mmCIF file of C-alpha atoms and ligand atoms in Angstrom:
data_model
loop_
_atom_site.group_PDB
_atom_site.id
_atom_site.type_symbol
_atom_site.label_atom_id
_atom_site.label_comp_id
_atom_site.label_asym_id
_atom_site.label_seq_id
_atom_site.Cartn_x
_atom_site.Cartn_y
_atom_site.Cartn_z
ATOM 1 C CA MET A 1 64.937 89.168 60.372
ATOM 2 C CA ALA A 2 68.510 88.177 59.335
ATOM 3 C CA ALA A 3 69.460 84.545 59.950
ATOM 4 C CA MET A 4 72.151 83.921 62.586
ATOM 5 C CA ASN A 5 75.497 82.597 61.342
ATOM 6 C CA ASP A 6 77.317 79.621 62.940
ATOM 7 C CA SER A 7 79.568 81.718 65.151
ATOM 8 C CA GLU A 8 76.610 83.787 66.440
ATOM 9 C CA THR A 9 74.701 80.589 67.235
ATOM 10 C CA LEU A 10 77.742 79.198 69.092
ATOM 11 C CA GLN A 11 78.203 82.435 71.058
ATOM 12 C CA ASP A 12 74.513 82.422 71.916
ATOM 13 C CA SER A 13 74.621 78.885 73.264
ATOM 14 C CA LEU A 14 77.817 79.654 75.239
ATOM 15 C CA HIS A 15 76.080 82.681 76.747
ATOM 16 C CA GLY A 16 73.175 80.436 77.754
ATOM 17 C CA GLU A 17 75.537 77.923 79.399
ATOM 18 C CA ILE A 18 77.420 80.684 81.230
ATOM 19 C CA GLU A 19 74.203 82.303 82.442
ATOM 20 C CA SER A 20 72.915 78.987 83.684
ATOM 21 C CA PHE A 21 76.249 78.269 85.432
ATOM 22 C CA PHE A 22 76.197 81.575 87.331
ATOM 23 C CA ASP A 23 72.432 81.484 87.984
ATOM 24 C CA SER A 24 72.636 78.018 89.485
ATOM 25 C CA ALA A 25 75.833 78.658 91.509
ATOM 26 C CA PRO A 26 75.459 79.148 95.276
ATOM 27 C CA PRO A 27 76.108 82.842 96.039
ATOM 28 C CA LEU A 28 79.628 83.674 97.247
ATOM 29 C CA LYS A 29 79.620 83.724 101.049
ATOM 30 C CA ASP A 30 81.856 86.774 101.334
ATOM 31 C CA GLY A 31 81.128 88.254 97.881
ATOM 32 C CA PRO A 32 80.713 91.925 98.944
ATOM 33 C CA ASP A 33 83.893 91.764 101.033
ATOM 34 C CA ILE A 34 85.957 90.249 98.175
ATOM 35 C CA SER A 35 84.517 92.773 95.760
ATOM 36 C CA ARG A 36 85.441 95.692 98.046
ATOM 37 C CA LYS A 37 88.992 94.413 98.598
ATOM 38 C CA VAL A 38 89.577 93.897 94.857
ATOM 39 C CA LYS A 39 88.214 97.365 94.001
ATOM 40 C CA GLU A 40 90.324 99.059 96.687
ATOM 41 C CA PHE A 41 93.426 97.168 95.548
ATOM 42 C CA ILE A 42 92.951 98.196 91.930
ATOM 43 C CA GLU A 43 92.249 101.805 92.906
ATOM 44 C CA ARG A 44 95.513 101.835 94.879
ATOM 45 C CA THR A 45 97.431 100.539 91.826
ATOM 46 C CA SER A 46 96.163 103.495 89.765
ATOM 47 C CA LEU A 47 97.067 105.982 92.511
ATOM 48 C CA SER A 48 100.575 104.568 92.875
ATOM 49 C CA ALA A 49 101.246 105.075 89.172
ATOM 50 C CA GLY A 50 100.866 108.841 89.751
ATOM 51 C CA GLY A 51 101.401 110.740 86.518
ATOM 52 C CA LYS A 52 103.657 108.010 85.077
ATOM 53 C CA GLY A 53 101.190 106.131 82.881
ATOM 54 C CA ALA A 54 99.610 103.095 84.536
ATOM 55 C CA SER A 55 100.764 100.284 86.794
ATOM 56 C CA ARG A 56 100.781 96.732 85.581
ATOM 57 C CA VAL A 57 98.481 94.341 87.414
ATOM 58 C CA VAL A 58 98.472 90.573 86.993
ATOM 59 C CA CYS A 59 95.815 88.171 88.226
ATOM 60 C CA ILE A 60 97.485 84.819 88.899
ATOM 61 C CA THR A 61 95.236 81.795 89.395
ATOM 62 C CA SER A 62 96.725 78.843 91.225
ATOM 63 C CA GLY A 63 95.724 75.392 92.497
ATOM 64 C CA GLY A 64 92.871 73.112 91.472
ATOM 65 C CA THR A 65 89.125 73.675 91.739
ATOM 66 C CA THR A 66 86.838 71.164 93.447
ATOM 67 C CA VAL A 67 83.457 69.933 92.257
ATOM 68 C CA PRO A 68 81.198 69.260 95.262
ATOM 69 C CA LEU A 69 78.896 66.234 95.027
ATOM 70 C CA GLU A 70 76.615 67.242 97.917
ATOM 71 C CA LYS A 71 75.390 70.675 99.084
ATOM 72 C CA ARG A 72 76.556 69.906 102.638
ATOM 73 C CA CYS A 73 79.721 68.690 101.041
ATOM 74 C CA VAL A 74 81.400 65.530 102.306
ATOM 75 C CA ARG A 75 82.665 64.316 98.936
ATOM 76 C CA TYR A 76 84.070 66.178 95.976
ATOM 77 C CA ILE A 77 86.019 65.679 92.746
ATOM 78 C CA ASP A 78 89.391 67.418 92.735
ATOM 79 C CA ASN A 79 91.838 68.710 90.119
ATOM 80 C CA PHE A 80 95.538 68.135 90.466
ATOM 81 C CA SER A 81 97.726 71.199 91.185
ATOM 82 C CA SER A 82 100.107 71.796 94.082
ATOM 83 C CA GLY A 83 100.023 75.561 93.448
ATOM 84 C CA HIS A 84 103.804 75.731 93.058
ATOM 85 C CA ARG A 85 103.607 77.340 89.597
ATOM 86 C CA GLY A 86 101.289 80.112 90.756
ATOM 87 C CA ALA A 87 103.137 80.782 94.020
ATOM 88 C CA ALA A 88 106.614 80.956 92.435
ATOM 89 C CA SER A 89 105.319 83.080 89.546
ATOM 90 C CA THR A 90 103.790 85.533 92.038
ATOM 91 C CA GLU A 91 107.265 86.203 93.463
ATOM 92 C CA TYR A 92 108.757 86.809 89.989
ATOM 93 C CA PHE A 93 105.935 89.137 88.893
ATOM 94 C CA LEU A 94 106.355 91.160 92.103
ATOM 95 C CA GLU A 95 110.096 91.358 91.396
ATOM 96 C CA ALA A 96 109.283 92.617 87.898
ATOM 97 C CA GLY A 97 107.238 95.485 89.392
ATOM 98 C CA TYR A 98 103.724 94.097 88.926
ATOM 99 C CA PHE A 99 100.854 94.356 91.387
ATOM 100 C CA VAL A 100 99.585 90.797 91.914
ATOM 101 C CA ILE A 101 96.123 89.448 92.673
ATOM 102 C CA PHE A 102 96.807 85.863 93.767
ATOM 103 C CA LEU A 103 93.609 83.803 93.363
ATOM 104 C CA TYR A 104 94.546 80.512 94.990
ATOM 105 C CA ARG A 105 93.055 77.266 96.202
ATOM 106 C CA ARG A 106 92.958 77.109 100.004
ATOM 107 C CA GLY A 107 95.759 74.949 101.403
ATOM 108 C CA THR A 108 98.035 75.050 98.322
ATOM 109 C CA CYS A 109 101.573 76.522 98.004
ATOM 110 C CA GLN A 110 102.001 80.165 98.971
ATOM 111 C CA PRO A 111 104.430 82.790 97.656
ATOM 112 C CA PHE A 112 107.721 83.147 99.598
ATOM 113 C CA CYS A 113 107.329 79.708 101.190
ATOM 114 C CA GLN A 114 109.080 77.630 98.512
ATOM 115 C CA SER A 115 112.172 76.928 100.600
ATOM 116 C CA LEU A 116 110.316 76.100 103.811
ATOM 117 C CA PRO A 117 109.530 72.511 104.856
ATOM 118 C CA GLU A 118 106.021 71.119 104.298
ATOM 119 C CA ASP A 119 104.772 71.951 107.791
ATOM 120 C CA PRO A 120 106.697 75.142 108.672
ATOM 121 C CA LEU A 121 104.894 75.822 111.935
ATOM 122 C CA LEU A 122 105.844 72.468 113.436
ATOM 123 C CA GLU A 123 109.190 71.973 111.693
ATOM 124 C CA CYS A 124 110.727 75.459 111.816
ATOM 125 C CA PHE A 125 110.004 76.451 115.404
ATOM 126 C CA GLU A 126 110.945 75.074 118.785
ATOM 127 C CA VAL A 127 110.057 75.793 122.387
ATOM 128 C CA LYS A 128 112.951 76.980 124.575
ATOM 129 C CA GLU A 129 112.350 77.987 128.187
ATOM 130 C CA SER A 130 108.622 78.336 127.475
ATOM 131 C CA ASN A 131 109.249 80.664 124.521
ATOM 132 C CA VAL A 132 108.590 79.774 120.886
ATOM 133 C CA GLN A 133 111.533 80.571 118.652
ATOM 134 C CA ALA A 134 112.730 79.778 115.131
ATOM 135 C CA CYS A 135 115.061 76.751 114.841
ATOM 136 C CA GLN A 136 118.600 77.844 113.979
ATOM 137 C CA SER A 137 118.625 75.611 110.879
ATOM 138 C CA HIS A 138 115.616 77.402 109.325
ATOM 139 C CA SER A 139 115.956 80.919 110.681
ATOM 140 C CA GLU A 140 117.235 82.504 107.441
ATOM 141 C CA GLU A 141 114.434 80.989 105.288
ATOM 142 C CA ILE A 142 111.815 82.036 107.845
ATOM 143 C CA LYS A 143 113.148 85.600 108.021
ATOM 144 C CA ARG A 144 113.088 85.865 104.247
ATOM 145 C CA ALA A 145 109.596 84.357 103.893
ATOM 146 C CA ILE A 146 107.983 86.491 106.589
ATOM 147 C CA GLY A 147 109.916 89.639 105.616
ATOM 148 C CA GLU A 148 109.100 89.533 101.900
ATOM 149 C CA HIS A 149 105.474 88.505 102.473
ATOM 150 C CA CYS A 150 104.841 91.310 104.994
ATOM 151 C CA ASP A 151 106.606 93.808 102.747
ATOM 152 C CA ALA A 152 104.458 92.909 99.705
ATOM 153 C CA LEU A 153 101.256 93.174 101.775
ATOM 154 C CA LYS A 154 102.274 96.370 103.575
ATOM 155 C CA ARG A 155 103.193 98.128 100.334
ATOM 156 C CA GLY A 156 99.859 97.048 98.838
ATOM 157 C CA LEU A 157 101.518 95.050 96.047
ATOM 158 C CA LEU A 158 99.850 91.712 96.763
ATOM 159 C CA LEU A 159 96.215 90.753 97.291
ATOM 160 C CA LYS A 160 95.486 87.133 98.173
ATOM 161 C CA VAL A 161 92.013 85.715 97.485
ATOM 162 C CA PRO A 162 91.244 82.066 98.317
ATOM 163 C CA PHE A 163 88.782 79.685 96.620
ATOM 164 C CA THR A 164 87.852 76.029 96.953
ATOM 165 C CA THR A 165 85.039 75.083 94.563
ATOM 166 C CA ILE A 166 84.605 75.661 90.838
ATOM 167 C CA PHE A 167 81.620 77.896 91.745
ATOM 168 C CA GLU A 168 83.754 80.159 93.940
ATOM 169 C CA TYR A 169 86.642 80.197 91.463
ATOM 170 C CA LEU A 170 84.629 81.325 88.445
ATOM 171 C CA GLN A 171 82.523 83.861 90.346
ATOM 172 C CA ILE A 172 85.640 85.453 91.849
ATOM 173 C CA LEU A 173 87.521 85.373 88.533
ATOM 174 C CA GLN A 174 84.602 87.199 86.881
ATOM 175 C CA LEU A 175 84.519 89.788 89.661
ATOM 176 C CA ILE A 176 88.285 90.400 89.404
ATOM 177 C CA ALA A 177 88.302 90.506 85.590
ATOM 178 C CA ILE A 178 85.461 93.031 85.407
ATOM 179 C CA SER A 179 87.212 95.176 88.031
ATOM 180 C CA MET A 180 90.435 95.048 85.971
ATOM 181 C CA LYS A 181 88.710 96.016 82.699
ATOM 182 C CA ASN A 182 89.623 99.708 83.047
ATOM 183 C CA LEU A 183 93.335 98.886 83.298
ATOM 184 C CA GLY A 184 93.201 98.067 79.581
ATOM 185 C CA ARG A 185 96.470 96.675 78.242
ATOM 186 C CA TYR A 186 98.206 97.046 81.605
ATOM 187 C CA ALA A 187 96.168 94.133 82.943
ATOM 188 C CA MET A 188 97.354 90.571 82.606
ATOM 189 C CA PHE A 189 95.838 87.171 83.401
ATOM 190 C CA PHE A 190 98.128 84.232 84.182
ATOM 191 C CA LEU A 191 95.693 81.332 84.421
ATOM 192 C CA ALA A 192 97.692 78.487 85.954
ATOM 193 C CA ALA A 193 94.837 77.054 88.062
ATOM 194 C CA ALA A 194 93.692 73.575 87.105
ATOM 195 C CA VAL A 195 90.023 74.145 86.397
ATOM 196 C CA SER A 196 87.390 71.375 86.407
ATOM 197 C CA ASP A 197 85.953 70.505 83.015
ATOM 198 C CA PHE A 198 82.738 69.025 84.459
ATOM 199 C CA TYR A 199 80.496 69.939 87.378
ATOM 200 C CA LEU A 200 77.300 68.947 89.104
ATOM 201 C CA PRO A 201 74.775 71.824 88.940
ATOM 202 C CA TRP A 202 73.737 73.075 92.381
ATOM 203 C CA LYS A 203 70.058 72.435 91.712
ATOM 204 C CA SER A 204 70.607 68.748 90.897
ATOM 205 C CA MET A 205 72.819 68.180 93.953
ATOM 206 C CA GLU A 206 71.703 66.185 97.013
ATOM 207 C CA GLU A 207 71.394 68.323 100.148
ATOM 208 C CA HIS A 208 72.806 65.642 102.465
ATOM 209 C CA LYS A 209 75.609 63.079 102.276
ATOM 210 C CA ILE A 210 74.941 60.541 99.520
ATOM 211 C CA GLN A 211 74.093 57.199 101.077
ATOM 212 C CA SER A 212 76.169 54.210 100.012
ATOM 213 C CA ALA A 213 73.314 51.838 100.891
ATOM 214 C CA SER A 214 71.450 53.081 97.783
ATOM 215 C CA GLY A 215 73.857 51.025 95.598
ATOM 216 C CA PRO A 216 76.128 52.114 92.722
ATOM 217 C CA LEU A 217 76.221 55.835 92.067
ATOM 218 C CA ASP A 218 75.036 57.226 88.757
ATOM 219 C CA MET A 219 75.672 60.943 88.293
ATOM 220 C CA HIS A 220 75.298 63.260 85.318
ATOM 221 C CA LEU A 221 78.061 65.885 85.210
ATOM 222 C CA VAL A 222 77.590 68.931 82.990
ATOM 223 C CA GLN A 223 80.411 70.588 81.034
ATOM 224 C CA VAL A 224 81.820 73.729 82.674
ATOM 225 C CA PRO A 225 81.346 76.540 80.122
ATOM 226 C CA LYS A 226 84.613 77.843 78.677
ATOM 227 C CA MET A 227 84.975 81.145 80.493
ATOM 228 C CA LEU A 228 88.224 81.965 78.668
ATOM 229 C CA SER A 229 86.212 83.152 75.649
ATOM 230 C CA VAL A 230 84.020 85.439 77.695
ATOM 231 C CA LEU A 231 86.997 86.738 79.692
ATOM 232 C CA ARG A 232 88.677 87.747 76.415
ATOM 233 C CA ARG A 233 85.557 89.070 74.718
ATOM 234 C CA GLU A 234 83.653 90.784 77.504
ATOM 235 C CA TRP A 235 85.134 90.811 80.999
ATOM 236 C CA ALA A 236 88.545 92.350 80.147
ATOM 237 C CA PRO A 237 88.982 92.496 76.357
ATOM 238 C CA MET A 238 92.205 94.564 76.380
ATOM 239 C CA ALA A 239 94.024 92.450 78.962
ATOM 240 C CA PHE A 240 97.030 90.286 78.071
ATOM 241 C CA CYS A 241 95.887 86.677 78.596
ATOM 242 C CA ILE A 242 98.031 83.625 79.250
ATOM 243 C CA SER A 243 96.387 80.247 79.772
ATOM 244 C CA PHE A 244 97.943 76.847 80.471
ATOM 245 C CA LYS A 245 97.494 73.509 78.767
ATOM 246 C CA LEU A 246 98.317 70.390 80.747
ATOM 247 C CA GLU A 247 98.554 66.950 79.140
ATOM 248 C CA THR A 248 100.104 63.617 80.083
ATOM 249 C CA ASP A 249 100.662 62.577 76.453
ATOM 250 C CA SER A 250 103.451 64.643 74.844
ATOM 251 C CA LYS A 251 102.246 63.708 71.342
ATOM 252 C CA ILE A 252 99.076 65.775 71.603
ATOM 253 C CA LEU A 253 100.298 68.606 73.859
ATOM 254 C CA LEU A 254 101.424 71.251 71.357
ATOM 255 C CA GLU A 255 98.499 70.675 69.030
ATOM 256 C CA LYS A 256 96.038 71.076 71.908
ATOM 257 C CA ALA A 257 97.834 74.248 73.067
ATOM 258 C CA ASP A 258 97.636 75.645 69.538
ATOM 259 C CA THR A 259 93.908 74.875 69.337
ATOM 260 C CA ALA A 260 93.295 76.603 72.701
ATOM 261 C CA LEU A 261 95.321 79.632 71.566
ATOM 262 C CA LYS A 262 93.123 80.124 68.515
ATOM 263 C CA LYS A 263 89.797 79.057 70.002
ATOM 264 C CA TYR A 264 89.999 81.352 73.038
ATOM 265 C CA LYS A 265 92.108 84.074 71.372
ATOM 266 C CA MET A 266 94.782 83.869 74.066
ATOM 267 C CA HIS A 267 98.002 85.896 73.659
ATOM 268 C CA ALA A 268 99.979 82.806 74.661
ATOM 269 C CA VAL A 269 99.311 79.307 75.912
ATOM 270 C CA VAL A 270 101.911 77.687 78.151
ATOM 271 C CA ALA A 271 102.052 73.982 77.299
ATOM 272 C CA ASN A 272 103.279 71.580 79.957
ATOM 273 C CA GLU A 273 103.412 67.867 80.585
ATOM 274 C CA LEU A 274 102.600 66.515 84.017
ATOM 275 C CA LEU A 275 105.903 64.666 84.574
ATOM 276 C CA THR A 276 108.250 67.352 83.221
ATOM 277 C CA ARG A 277 106.323 70.487 84.228
ATOM 278 C CA LYS A 278 109.037 71.616 86.648
ATOM 279 C CA GLU A 279 111.811 71.251 84.047
ATOM 280 C CA VAL A 280 110.385 72.625 80.817
ATOM 281 C CA VAL A 281 107.334 74.408 79.396
ATOM 282 C CA VAL A 282 106.632 75.613 75.849
ATOM 283 C CA VAL A 283 105.200 79.082 75.290
ATOM 284 C CA VAL A 284 102.915 78.836 72.258
ATOM 285 C CA THR A 285 101.978 82.090 70.489
ATOM 286 C CA GLY A 286 100.504 82.799 67.048
ATOM 287 C CA SER A 287 103.959 82.924 65.471
ATOM 288 C CA GLU A 288 106.297 80.771 67.601
ATOM 289 C CA LYS A 289 106.723 77.892 70.011
ATOM 290 C CA ILE A 290 109.394 78.793 72.570
ATOM 291 C CA PRO A 291 110.753 76.073 74.890
ATOM 292 C CA VAL A 292 111.654 77.441 78.320
ATOM 293 C CA HIS A 293 113.979 75.335 80.505
ATOM 294 C CA ARG A 294 114.947 75.452 84.141
ATOM 295 C CA ASP A 295 118.633 76.302 84.632
ATOM 296 C CA LYS A 296 119.929 72.854 85.628
ATOM 297 C CA THR A 297 123.314 74.219 86.768
ATOM 298 C CA VAL A 298 121.646 75.915 89.773
ATOM 299 C CA ALA A 299 119.982 73.481 92.188
ATOM 300 C CA SER A 300 117.381 75.968 93.446
ATOM 301 C CA ALA A 301 116.544 77.450 90.006
ATOM 302 C CA ASP A 302 113.007 76.939 88.759
ATOM 303 C CA VAL A 303 111.386 77.160 85.343
ATOM 304 C CA GLU A 304 109.125 80.023 86.482
ATOM 305 C CA SER A 305 112.058 82.459 86.563
ATOM 306 C CA PRO A 306 112.811 82.416 82.776
ATOM 307 C CA LEU A 307 109.094 81.902 82.015
ATOM 308 C CA ILE A 308 107.984 85.097 83.766
ATOM 309 C CA LYS A 309 110.907 87.039 82.238
ATOM 310 C CA LEU A 310 109.714 86.001 78.764
ATOM 311 C CA LEU A 311 106.041 86.764 79.477
ATOM 312 C CA VAL A 312 106.875 90.197 80.904
ATOM 313 C CA GLU A 313 108.762 90.993 77.668
ATOM 314 C CA LYS A 314 105.786 89.853 75.601
ATOM 315 C CA HIS A 315 103.430 91.947 77.736
ATOM 316 C CA SER A 316 105.700 95.003 77.242
ATOM 317 C CA SER A 317 105.563 94.533 73.449
ATOM 318 C CA GLN A 318 101.774 94.289 73.635
ATOM 319 C CA ILE A 319 101.538 97.497 75.701
ATOM 320 C CA ASP A 320 103.848 99.382 73.294
ATOM 321 C CA ALA A 321 102.190 98.052 70.123
HETATM 322 C C1 LIG B 1 98.798 74.023 84.483
HETATM 323 O O1 LIG B 1 98.998 73.434 83.459
HETATM 324 C C2 LIG B 1 99.870 74.249 85.539
HETATM 325 O O2 LIG B 1 101.094 74.487 84.930
HETATM 326 C C3 LIG B 1 99.988 73.060 86.538
HETATM 327 C C4 LIG B 1 101.062 73.476 87.564
HETATM 328 C C5 LIG B 1 98.646 72.825 87.236
HETATM 329 C C6 LIG B 1 100.423 71.784 85.841
HETATM 330 P P1 LIG B 1 101.596 72.858 90.040
HETATM 331 O O3 LIG B 1 100.438 73.694 90.531
HETATM 332 O O4 LIG B 1 101.294 72.469 88.507
HETATM 333 O O5 LIG B 1 102.897 73.629 90.059
HETATM 334 O O6 LIG B 1 101.684 71.531 90.759
HETATM 335 N N1 LIG B 1 97.581 74.574 84.756
HETATM 336 C C7 LIG B 1 96.435 74.547 83.892
HETATM 337 C C8 LIG B 1 95.791 73.222 83.814
HETATM 338 C C9 LIG B 1 94.443 73.279 83.147
HETATM 339 O O7 LIG B 1 93.500 72.866 83.758
HETATM 340 N N2 LIG B 1 94.323 73.772 81.922
HETATM 341 C C10 LIG B 1 93.103 73.644 81.167
HETATM 342 C C11 LIG B 1 93.298 72.511 80.175
HETATM 343 O O8 LIG B 1 94.429 71.957 80.073
HETATM 344 C C12 LIG B 1 92.821 74.938 80.436
HETATM 345 S S1 LIG B 1 92.226 76.155 81.537
HETATM 346 O O9 LIG B 1 92.333 72.138 79.493
#
């Protein structure tokens, strides 16, 4: 029997880690329902293309994943992400003619709601003569938000799928990616979600709330297997894949983005720093590092607008190659 080389051994151990992650994960509560909705959505995208080639579909991940510490979860570890990047990018991809699967963390920013106050229900409406109506000061934003959201849903351009835990996120991402496999190069992944690096396996988790009377807490967290490799290699190998690299230290950011690009064979890695993430990002590809800035002359302009324009161009080149 031929001896395994280093890369085969690495792939084998990654497969083992991934298998054990999925085997030990609690089954998705509404798995069959999510699966049906995703399949129907993707079927509709193919139908709508008619005879004109294929439609482009992007899966946008948004928000942070949680790591539960108890099965009947009271406490959890969280990952920072407001969901602004994913929500704003959803609007720009829809504008560019993409179908969007928006895989988002429950409670984070939603597309079309960027200009609304934090608590729109309580801050944008008032009661007048026993009727609820939109406040004059917010009526235009509300009309736009509701109108564009309903339109995207009605025309079947947007599918929203929520997650909370790292277990839900990775199971749903796998389900979506495998369903998108047949779209080939017309599929795109825009992985802006902040994904936990460590988790507590379900089988080693306490059933009930951890008791503080037991003294200091000692917990062994296991590394979350790097699903980016398997997404590229097996789940949807032809899809155009963009991942994100977040750092707080600018000195290591571009190097780490470059390493991720090569290690996971991404088409581009968007590098961003926590404090400046709304002003500038750097798109790192195999041949260039392109800084993308927000247009500072327009108060409401965001960095996602030029970023999505650039990524759509890159995706077009990939499709035509
Ligand atoms: C990002 O870097 C996103 O751009 C942000 C967006 C989470 C910073 P907001 O949601 O912020 O608009 O508030 N996302 C990816 C972060 C991440 O976890 N990347 C992993 C890493 O850096 C690779 S998958 O190791």
